[in-house]
Each structure stands twice: as C-alpha cells, then as structure tokens.
Amino acid sequence: MMMLGRHPKAGVTNYLRNGDVVSRVSKSQEKRSNKILQFDQRQRHRHSIALWHAITWCKPMFTQNNTNYNGFVSYADRLPVVVYVPKTGPGSDASFLLPDIPVSDGTLPVVKQRLGDSALLTNLKAAELKQGEELWLYTAEQLTDGRSPQVRFNKREVALSEMTEVEGCLALTGAEFDDEMKGWALVRVNGDRCSSQALVTRCTYYQRFTTDEALQTAAKSYGGLTD
C-alpha cells in the first residue's frame, strides 16, 4: 500500500487525485528563488520569530487567533521595516526594537498612546476602566553590548496610583520615557480579554540594518539575490 504524504528519504509526495494515488517529486534540484521581495519577506519572518522568542516569556495575549504565536507572528510579519542580517555568524540571531511591534490583540478598546517629554501619554480616562480591569505595561529595551543585538522585553502591572492626569487623560511619567533605546505599550486586560496594542519608541538603532549595504551583505550569505 502506498502511504499518502511527503516522504523525504524517497524524495516523493503521494496524494489522492480522482481516487488514484499519484506520486510527484517533492525535492527540486533547481536553485531556490531569492528575488528581493521573497528575500524581504523571509527576513521579516526570521525577525518575527526572533522577536517572539524574546517576548514569549511575557505571555503576550493575542486572543483573536488560535495561538499567541500565530497572532504575534502574523502581525509582526506585516511590519513595514525590513532588517537584514546574515544567515550565520555574529548577528544572525539578532532582534531589533522597531516602531509598532505588536504586544497584544483583543476586543477591549485600544489605548492610544504616544511619547511626550519624560512621559507616556494616553487617551485613557480613569472613569473608563471597568471593574476588574488591569493595566499592564510592556517595556522593550535594545541591547547592543553582546555578540548580537537583542531586544529584551519585560511586563509589569501598573497601579492607578502610579499614573498622573495630563489634559484629562492618564499618563506615566519619569525620566525612563526619554530613553531612546526603549519602547513601551500599555495594555488593558480584563480576564481573558485585552486591548490591541503596539510599542511606541524613539529607538532608531535598527536603521543601520536597513541599508543597501546591510541588504547586500545578508543576501550574499544566502547565496545572493536572483533576478
């Protein structure tokens, strides 16, 4: 009996077509296409996975997807910035602090937020918080002193007593919000529900990995781009 599915050792895939078992070669000998758009998407996905490994311990909530991993990666894959790193060696496992990295996806109202002078400003009013609702602050920091640049994530609950009112809305204040190597996102959480939020940051360190030189170096490590 011929087993359905892919059989790597034999280099074939068996599947049903009109009631008959059909085999096809499942391993092409042709060089893998590496056009610029394909390469960009592969680099995006590589970085999304690197970010997931960094944030996963914070247990981000992506309640609109079947798993937190799928939710995070699907959003991160659509970030407009592409950072280029080589296939192997120093920097190959790098992660970067980018604007709008997602930290949650849910049905609670979104908290609009932006950075001000020594402050994380929001459009949230204390009276809008429902009974049992919590506020969680995600902090991301770009580290550059190791073998490879890395983003480190932390998460903590914020008490209302920590917040101040600025123009009628809640804000977090302090010198840390002037740090250009950090980013933040304040998330509303109520049980298994949350708001959809992404990081706000002033960090521009990643930009040196978006240049044409970075692209060419990374592409060369993968065998070069194809026309």
XYZ file of N, CA and C in Angstrom:
681
model
N 0.844 -1.197 0.000
C 0.000 0.000 0.000
C 0.877 1.244 0.000
N 0.556 2.206 -0.852
C 1.318 3.447 -0.912
C 0.775 4.428 0.126
N 1.648 4.906 1.007
C 1.247 5.831 2.061
C 1.150 7.239 1.498
N 0.067 7.933 1.886
C -0.101 9.311 1.452
C 0.812 10.233 2.254
N 1.188 11.351 1.635
C 2.014 12.324 2.323
C 3.391 12.433 1.717
N 4.225 13.253 2.360
C 5.571 13.518 1.879
C 6.542 12.509 2.475
N 7.435 12.000 1.633
C 8.433 11.026 2.060
C 9.810 11.553 1.677
N 10.446 12.290 2.603
C 11.711 12.971 2.275
C 12.810 12.049 1.793
N 12.949 10.871 2.404
C 14.027 9.966 2.007
C 13.877 9.513 0.558
N 12.645 9.308 0.157
C 12.399 8.878 -1.218
C 12.324 10.060 -2.169
N 12.157 11.255 -1.624
C 12.074 12.446 -2.457
C 10.768 12.555 -3.223
N 9.692 11.949 -2.692
C 8.404 11.994 -3.382
C 7.303 12.352 -2.393
N 6.185 12.824 -2.936
C 4.973 13.062 -2.173
C 3.837 12.309 -2.843
N 3.115 11.504 -2.062
C 1.973 10.754 -2.579
C 0.681 11.448 -2.159
N -0.255 11.613 -3.118
C -1.521 12.249 -2.800
C -2.620 11.644 -3.661
N -3.869 11.837 -3.213
C -5.022 11.301 -3.940
C -5.502 12.288 -4.990
N -5.793 11.771 -6.211
C -6.388 12.578 -7.260
C -7.385 11.712 -8.002
N -8.660 12.085 -7.893
C -9.737 11.317 -8.538
C -9.727 9.858 -8.106
N -9.431 9.646 -6.826
C -9.461 8.294 -6.289
C -8.188 7.486 -6.502
N -7.231 8.025 -7.252
C -5.973 7.316 -7.503
C -4.846 7.963 -6.707
N -3.888 7.135 -6.274
C -2.702 7.636 -5.590
C -1.688 8.083 -6.641
N -1.299 9.351 -6.553
C -0.359 9.930 -7.512
C 0.904 10.332 -6.769
N 2.056 10.097 -7.388
C 3.334 10.485 -6.794
C 3.953 11.618 -7.599
N 4.616 12.513 -6.901
C 5.371 13.570 -7.587
C 6.669 13.805 -6.827
N 7.668 14.287 -7.541
C 8.948 14.598 -6.908
C 8.738 15.773 -5.966
N 9.218 15.632 -4.718
C 8.973 16.680 -3.733
C 10.216 17.490 -3.416
N 11.323 17.168 -4.049
C 12.551 17.921 -3.822
C 13.114 18.377 -5.149
N 13.073 19.669 -5.351
C 13.572 20.206 -6.609
C 15.079 20.373 -6.553
N 15.744 20.110 -7.685
C 17.179 20.306 -7.774
C 17.528 21.721 -8.231
N 16.499 22.513 -8.569
C 16.744 23.867 -9.006
C 17.111 24.759 -7.818
N 17.948 25.769 -8.082
C 18.335 26.711 -7.052
C 17.109 27.473 -6.562
N 16.988 27.610 -5.249
C 15.838 28.292 -4.666
C 15.807 29.750 -5.114
N 14.635 30.192 -5.572
C 14.487 31.574 -5.988
C 14.670 32.502 -4.797
N 15.404 33.579 -4.996
C 15.675 34.515 -3.915
C 15.549 35.951 -4.425
N 14.401 36.236 -5.033
C 14.147 37.585 -5.511
C 13.995 38.523 -4.318
N 14.179 39.819 -4.565
C 14.225 40.781 -3.477
C 12.959 40.747 -2.627
N 11.776 40.639 -3.242
C 10.545 40.606 -2.458
C 10.466 39.348 -1.606
N 10.923 38.218 -2.158
C 10.946 36.975 -1.396
C 11.947 37.069 -0.250
N 13.104 37.637 -0.548
C 14.135 37.768 0.472
C 13.666 38.678 1.606
N 13.017 39.787 1.248
C 12.492 40.693 2.260
C 11.504 39.979 3.176
N 10.597 39.194 2.593
C 9.603 38.514 3.407
C 10.245 37.461 4.303
N 11.265 36.777 3.793
C 11.967 35.784 4.621
C 12.692 36.464 5.773
N 13.291 37.638 5.499
C 13.969 38.375 6.558
C 12.958 38.888 7.589
N 11.793 39.355 7.126
C 10.742 39.774 8.059
C 10.343 38.617 8.966
N 10.125 37.456 8.353
C 9.657 36.303 9.127
C 10.744 35.839 10.102
N 11.988 35.853 9.657
C 13.092 35.483 10.552
C 13.103 36.388 11.765
N 12.909 37.699 11.520
C 12.929 38.646 12.629
C 11.707 38.494 13.521
N 10.556 38.192 12.928
C 9.347 37.970 13.728
C 9.558 36.836 14.720
N 10.190 35.761 14.272
C 10.442 34.615 15.144
C 11.442 34.992 16.239
N 12.477 35.771 15.881
C 13.446 36.222 16.876
C 12.761 37.076 17.945
N 11.849 37.955 17.518
C 11.107 38.777 18.474
C 10.202 37.921 19.352
N 9.578 36.904 18.759
C 8.710 36.028 19.539
C 9.496 35.332 20.652
N 10.680 34.842 20.330
C 11.500 34.187 21.357
C 11.830 35.159 22.491
N 11.953 36.457 22.154
C 12.277 37.457 23.173
C 11.071 37.818 24.035
N 9.872 37.841 23.451
C 8.690 38.317 24.172
C 7.851 37.202 24.783
N 8.073 35.963 24.371
C 7.161 34.885 24.750
C 7.042 34.696 26.251
N 8.131 34.929 26.996
C 8.070 34.722 28.442
C 7.140 35.723 29.119
N 6.842 36.847 28.449
C 5.903 37.835 28.983
C 4.447 37.417 28.779
N 4.239 36.310 28.082
C 2.895 35.785 27.815
C 1.982 36.830 27.175
N 2.370 37.357 26.013
C 1.509 38.330 25.327
C 0.181 37.690 24.941
N -0.862 38.505 24.875
C -2.212 37.995 24.584
C -2.628 38.366 23.167
N -2.863 37.349 22.356
C -3.401 37.551 21.006
C -4.658 36.701 20.906
N -5.744 37.245 21.466
C -6.963 36.463 21.672
C -7.781 36.266 20.407
N -7.433 36.953 19.318
C -8.186 36.834 18.076
C -7.614 35.745 17.169
N -6.629 34.993 17.653
C -6.001 33.932 16.870
C -6.024 32.634 17.654
N -5.750 31.519 16.936
C -5.806 30.226 17.613
C -4.665 30.034 18.602
N -3.533 30.699 18.392
C -2.437 30.667 19.363
C -1.805 32.046 19.458
N -1.182 32.331 20.592
C -0.473 33.603 20.747
C 0.643 33.728 19.719
N 1.337 32.617 19.469
C 2.436 32.625 18.492
C 1.937 33.043 17.113
N 0.874 32.402 16.643
C 0.345 32.729 15.314
C -0.107 34.180 15.237
N -0.738 34.664 16.301
C -1.194 36.044 16.305
C -0.038 37.023 16.246
N 0.964 36.796 17.089
C 2.107 37.702 17.115
C 2.826 37.712 15.769
N 3.149 36.537 15.244
C 3.930 36.457 14.008
C 3.164 37.022 12.824
N 1.854 36.805 12.771
C 1.081 37.322 11.642
C 1.110 38.844 11.614
N 1.091 39.474 12.782
C 1.187 40.943 12.843
C 2.613 41.403 12.577
N 3.593 40.755 13.212
C 4.988 41.174 13.055
C 5.463 41.021 11.620
N 4.962 40.014 10.914
C 5.343 39.807 9.512
C 4.896 40.952 8.616
N 3.936 41.751 9.086
C 3.423 42.847 8.265
C 4.033 44.201 8.621
N 4.987 44.215 9.543
C 5.665 45.478 9.857
C 6.381 45.982 8.609
N 6.340 47.282 8.334
C 6.922 47.804 7.093
C 8.443 47.775 7.062
N 9.091 47.761 8.220
C 10.554 47.797 8.276
C 11.131 46.401 8.062
N 12.153 46.312 7.191
C 12.881 45.065 6.993
C 14.299 45.267 7.507
N 14.717 44.418 8.439
C 16.093 44.471 8.948
C 16.840 43.263 8.377
N 18.047 43.509 7.877
C 18.812 42.482 7.186
C 19.959 41.984 8.054
N 20.019 40.664 8.236
C 21.118 40.053 8.984
C 21.597 38.829 8.220
N 22.865 38.433 8.411
C 23.407 37.287 7.678
C 22.816 35.962 8.150
N 22.989 34.949 7.334
C 22.446 33.620 7.610
C 23.115 32.971 8.809
N 24.439 33.145 8.940
C 25.198 32.539 10.027
C 26.171 33.562 10.603
N 26.761 33.210 11.736
C 27.780 34.051 12.329
C 27.213 35.136 13.210
N 28.080 36.070 13.655
C 27.637 37.157 14.534
C 26.485 37.951 13.921
N 25.446 38.145 14.690
C 24.300 38.919 14.214
C 23.206 38.094 13.575
N 23.448 36.818 13.315
C 22.447 36.012 12.611
C 21.182 35.787 13.441
N 21.296 35.903 14.759
C 20.130 35.722 15.622
C 19.658 37.046 16.219
N 20.025 38.148 15.579
C 19.732 39.477 16.125
C 18.239 39.778 16.149
N 17.857 40.615 17.104
C 16.497 41.161 17.136
C 16.597 42.651 17.415
N 15.626 43.395 16.884
C 15.726 44.858 16.919
C 14.426 45.479 17.419
N 14.582 46.570 18.142
C 13.434 47.341 18.616
C 12.943 48.233 17.480
N 11.777 47.902 16.947
C 11.164 48.636 15.839
C 9.915 49.361 16.329
N 9.488 50.407 15.630
C 8.194 51.012 15.951
C 7.068 50.014 15.656
N 6.051 50.024 16.502
C 4.803 49.281 16.267
C 4.940 47.767 16.388
N 5.933 47.275 17.118
C 5.967 45.839 17.403
C 4.713 45.496 18.202
N 3.916 44.512 17.776
C 2.677 44.187 18.486
C 2.959 43.487 19.812
N 2.155 43.782 20.816
C 2.271 43.073 22.092
C 0.953 42.428 22.509
N -0.150 42.802 21.850
C -1.446 42.219 22.209
C -2.455 42.454 21.096
N -3.503 41.624 21.109
C -4.597 41.774 20.141
C -5.867 41.260 20.801
N -6.846 42.131 20.964
C -8.072 41.718 21.641
C -9.229 42.638 21.329
N -10.279 42.527 22.147
C -11.532 43.221 21.865
C -11.787 44.427 22.755
N -10.964 44.651 23.773
C -11.142 45.840 24.602
C -10.711 47.082 23.813
N -11.240 48.266 24.159
C -10.896 49.489 23.418
C -9.388 49.743 23.413
N -8.889 50.153 22.261
C -7.466 50.450 22.110
C -7.100 51.692 22.926
N -5.935 51.632 23.563
C -5.407 52.798 24.268
C -4.456 53.525 23.322
N -4.850 54.699 22.846
C -3.948 55.490 22.010
C -2.855 56.054 22.902
N -1.604 55.917 22.471
C -0.503 56.374 23.309
C 0.638 56.922 22.468
N 1.359 57.841 23.073
C 2.498 58.475 22.403
C 3.481 58.931 23.464
N 4.703 59.186 23.034
C 5.733 59.639 23.961
C 5.762 61.168 24.002
N 5.820 61.701 25.205
C 5.997 63.131 25.402
C 7.292 63.371 26.149
N 7.464 64.543 26.687
C 8.652 64.843 27.478
C 8.581 64.090 28.800
N 9.469 63.090 28.937
C 9.521 62.277 30.160
C 8.159 61.682 30.501
N 7.426 61.236 29.492
C 6.085 60.717 29.752
C 5.606 59.778 28.647
N 4.779 58.816 29.052
C 3.990 58.004 28.126
C 2.556 58.496 28.255
N 2.099 59.210 27.233
C 0.784 59.845 27.263
C -0.261 58.939 26.619
N -1.467 58.919 27.181
C -2.537 58.085 26.631
C -3.817 58.915 26.488
N -4.812 58.308 25.843
C -6.132 58.933 25.743
C -7.113 58.296 26.721
N -6.572 57.519 27.665
C -7.404 56.762 28.600
C -7.767 57.602 29.817
N -9.038 57.567 30.175
C -9.507 58.253 31.369
C -9.830 57.231 32.450
N -9.529 57.582 33.678
C -9.713 56.636 34.787
C -11.149 56.113 34.851
N -12.115 56.977 34.555
C -13.525 56.584 34.639
C -13.892 55.528 33.596
N -13.067 55.362 32.566
C -13.364 54.393 31.508
C -12.998 52.968 31.900
N -12.164 52.807 32.930
C -11.754 51.469 33.345
C -12.908 50.750 34.044
N -13.137 49.512 33.645
C -14.241 48.730 34.207
C -13.771 47.967 35.446
N -14.729 47.481 36.222
C -14.406 46.704 37.410
C -13.617 45.445 37.009
N -12.541 45.183 37.701
C -11.723 44.006 37.414
C -10.687 44.237 36.332
N -10.689 45.423 35.720
C -9.750 45.699 34.628
C -8.384 46.085 35.179
N -7.349 45.599 34.518
C -5.975 45.876 34.914
C -5.231 46.573 33.774
N -4.136 47.226 34.140
C -3.257 47.842 33.153
C -1.892 47.179 33.250
N -1.400 46.704 32.092
C -0.093 46.056 32.046
C 0.816 46.836 31.110
N 2.019 47.113 31.590
C 2.988 47.871 30.803
C 4.067 46.940 30.268
N 4.160 46.882 28.930
C 5.245 46.144 28.273
C 6.381 47.121 27.993
N 7.586 46.731 28.370
C 8.772 47.537 28.094
C 9.746 46.713 27.263
N 10.270 47.305 26.204
C 11.276 46.650 25.361
C 12.539 47.499 25.393
N 13.691 46.843 25.485
C 14.968 47.562 25.510
C 15.918 46.969 24.487
N 16.530 47.833 23.678
C 17.509 47.392 22.692
C 18.875 47.262 23.362
N 19.409 46.040 23.357
C 20.731 45.778 23.914
C 21.721 45.615 22.772
N 22.904 46.200 22.927
C 23.886 46.180 21.836
C 25.267 45.743 22.293
N 25.408 45.325 23.540
C 26.732 45.066 24.094
C 27.147 43.598 24.037
N 26.393 42.769 23.347
C 26.728 41.357 23.256
C 27.236 40.977 21.875
N 27.267 39.674 21.629
C 27.713 39.163 20.325
C 26.770 39.597 19.226
N 25.513 39.785 19.586
C 24.487 40.117 18.609
C 23.477 41.063 19.241
N 23.001 42.091 18.525
C 21.980 42.988 19.101
C 20.722 42.193 19.478
N 20.158 42.499 20.628
C 18.988 41.780 21.102
C 18.003 42.740 21.738
N 16.705 42.397 21.631
C 15.665 43.130 22.336
C 15.279 42.326 23.577
N 15.202 43.010 24.705
C 14.762 42.375 25.950
C 13.408 42.959 26.338
N 12.436 42.094 26.620
C 11.090 42.519 26.986
C 10.829 42.276 28.474
N 10.047 43.173 29.061
C 9.551 42.994 30.420
C 8.094 43.421 30.466
N 7.374 42.913 31.466
C 5.967 43.258 31.628
C 5.662 43.378 33.115
N 4.909 44.410 33.469
C 4.506 44.551 34.869
C 3.137 45.217 34.947
N 2.421 44.944 36.023
C 1.129 45.585 36.246
C 1.345 47.008 36.750
N 0.525 47.917 36.258
C 0.604 49.318 36.653
C -0.600 49.658 37.522
N -0.348 50.234 38.693
C -1.427 50.671 39.568
C -1.874 52.080 39.165
N -3.145 52.362 39.349
C -3.662 53.692 39.025
C -2.939 54.778 39.812
N -2.484 54.419 41.013
C -1.792 55.397 41.841
C -0.454 55.831 41.245
N 0.083 55.034 40.312
C 1.340 55.384 39.648
C 1.143 56.413 38.540
N -0.099 56.556 38.087
C -0.367 57.379 36.922
C -0.776 58.787 37.330
N -0.470 59.718 36.457
C -0.870 61.093 36.679
C -1.821 61.510 35.558
N -2.548 62.571 35.800
C -3.504 63.059 34.798
C -2.878 64.203 34.014
N -2.863 64.062 32.708
C -2.349 65.089 31.820
C -3.446 65.420 30.812
N -3.927 66.655 30.853
C -5.010 67.091 29.974
C -6.208 66.148 30.051
N -6.521 65.697 31.262
C -7.697 64.871 31.500
C -7.522 63.399 31.234
N -6.325 62.978 30.800
C -6.072 61.569 30.485
C -4.910 61.036 31.312
N -4.863 59.720 31.446
C -3.841 59.086 32.262
C -2.492 59.066 31.542
N -1.424 59.221 32.318
C -0.074 59.183 31.761
C 0.876 58.578 32.779
N 1.928 57.958 32.288
C 3.033 57.514 33.118
C 4.176 58.488 32.898
N 4.784 58.942 33.965
C 5.842 59.936 33.833
C 7.129 59.449 34.481
N 8.236 59.987 34.009
C 9.529 59.630 34.565
C 10.604 59.749 33.509
N 11.851 59.862 33.960
C 12.973 60.037 33.040
C 13.157 58.839 32.114
N 12.703 57.658 32.535
C 12.898 56.470 31.695
C 12.222 56.612 30.334
N 11.170 57.422 30.252
C 10.447 57.564 28.992
C 11.156 58.487 28.001
N 12.329 58.969 28.385
C 13.185 59.709 27.456
C 14.272 58.808 26.868
N 14.338 57.568 27.339
C 15.388 56.639 26.888
C 15.160 56.256 25.420
N 16.118 56.577 24.568
C 15.970 56.322 23.132
C 16.318 54.890 22.731
N 16.583 54.035 23.702
C 16.822 52.613 23.415
C 15.723 51.742 24.004
N 14.597 52.371 24.356
C 13.473 51.629 24.933
C 12.174 51.944 24.204
N 11.185 51.067 24.403
C 9.850 51.275 23.864
C 8.822 50.745 24.848
N 7.559 51.210 24.738
C 6.541 50.863 25.717
C 5.173 50.652 25.046
N 4.347 49.869 25.742
C 2.947 49.710 25.337
C 2.128 49.410 26.584
N 1.074 50.178 26.781
C 0.168 49.978 27.917
C -1.059 49.223 27.424
N -1.355 48.097 28.064
C -2.423 47.197 27.617
C -3.519 47.108 28.671
N -4.751 47.230 28.239
C -5.898 46.980 29.125
C -6.181 45.483 29.139
N -6.365 44.924 30.334
C -6.631 43.486 30.473
C -7.776 43.291 31.446
N -8.727 42.458 31.053
C -9.848 42.104 31.923
C -10.121 40.611 31.736
N -9.572 39.800 32.642
C -9.693 38.354 32.499
C -8.936 37.861 31.276
N -9.675 37.229 30.351
C -9.040 36.732 29.123
C -9.229 37.688 27.947
N -9.606 38.939 28.250
C -9.780 39.952 27.214
C -8.692 41.008 27.357
N -8.347 41.633 26.237
C -7.315 42.669 26.272
C -7.544 43.654 25.136
N -6.794 44.747 25.157
C -6.822 45.709 24.059
C -5.709 45.381 23.075
N -5.827 45.871 21.869
C -4.806 45.652 20.833
C -3.787 46.788 20.896
N -2.538 46.451 21.197
C -1.533 47.488 21.395
C -0.217 47.134 20.716
N 0.557 48.185 20.413
C 1.883 48.027 19.822
C 2.825 49.035 20.479
N 4.105 48.756 20.410
C 5.100 49.602 21.069
C 5.226 50.977 20.423
N 5.429 51.970 21.264
C 5.863 53.284 20.795
C 7.314 53.452 21.257
N 8.164 54.009 20.407
C 9.581 54.110 20.717
C 10.238 55.238 19.926
N 11.331 55.726 20.481
C 12.175 56.677 19.757
C 13.417 55.979 19.189
N 13.546 54.704 19.416
C 14.759 53.976 19.043
C 14.948 53.954 17.521
N 16.152 54.280 17.084
C 16.485 54.245 15.656
C 17.687 53.347 15.377
N 18.121 52.610 16.387
C 19.313 51.768 16.234
C 19.165 50.801 15.051
N 17.958 50.293 14.848
C 17.703 49.306 13.797
C 18.008 49.829 12.403
N 18.012 51.142 12.219
C 18.122 51.705 10.878
C 19.423 51.331 10.177
N 20.488 51.089 10.917
C 21.765 50.702 10.297
C 21.697 49.312 9.680
N 20.641 48.563 9.995
C 20.457 47.231 9.431
C 19.380 47.220 8.343
N 19.013 48.402 7.857
C 18.027 48.516 6.776
C 18.643 49.073 5.504
N 19.947 49.315 5.499
C 20.615 49.953 4.366
C 20.852 48.960 3.230
N 21.192 49.507 2.063
C 21.516 48.643 0.925
C 22.754 47.799 1.217
N 23.691 48.358 1.960
C 24.891 47.589 2.324
C 24.528 46.386 3.195
N 23.630 46.605 4.169
C 23.183 45.503 5.021
C 22.440 44.452 4.197
N 21.602 44.921 3.250
C 20.884 44.008 2.359
C 21.858 43.143 1.569
N 22.843 43.751 0.942
C 23.773 43.006 0.099
C 24.599 42.008 0.913
N 25.021 42.416 2.100
C 25.795 41.520 2.963
C 24.962 40.316 3.374
N 23.718 40.575 3.780
C 22.838 39.478 4.197
C 22.516 38.565 3.020
N 22.184 39.160 1.868
C 21.829 38.359 0.692
C 22.990 37.474 0.256
N 24.207 38.001 0.311
C 25.395 37.225 -0.079
C 25.538 35.976 0.769
N 25.213 36.086 2.071
C 25.333 34.931 2.963
C 24.309 33.848 2.623
N 23.260 34.217 1.892
C 22.237 33.255 1.460
C 22.445 32.822 0.017
N 23.568 33.202 -0.565
C 23.848 32.812 -1.950
C 23.535 33.875 -2.957
N 23.171 35.070 -2.501
C 22.893 36.168 -3.426
C 21.450 36.240 -3.855
N 21.067 37.385 -4.417
C 19.707 37.584 -4.917
C 19.599 37.053 -6.345
N 18.392 36.669 -6.732
C 18.147 36.260 -8.111
C 17.293 37.305 -8.794
N 17.415 37.387 -10.120
C 16.680 38.386 -10.905
C 15.209 38.005 -10.971
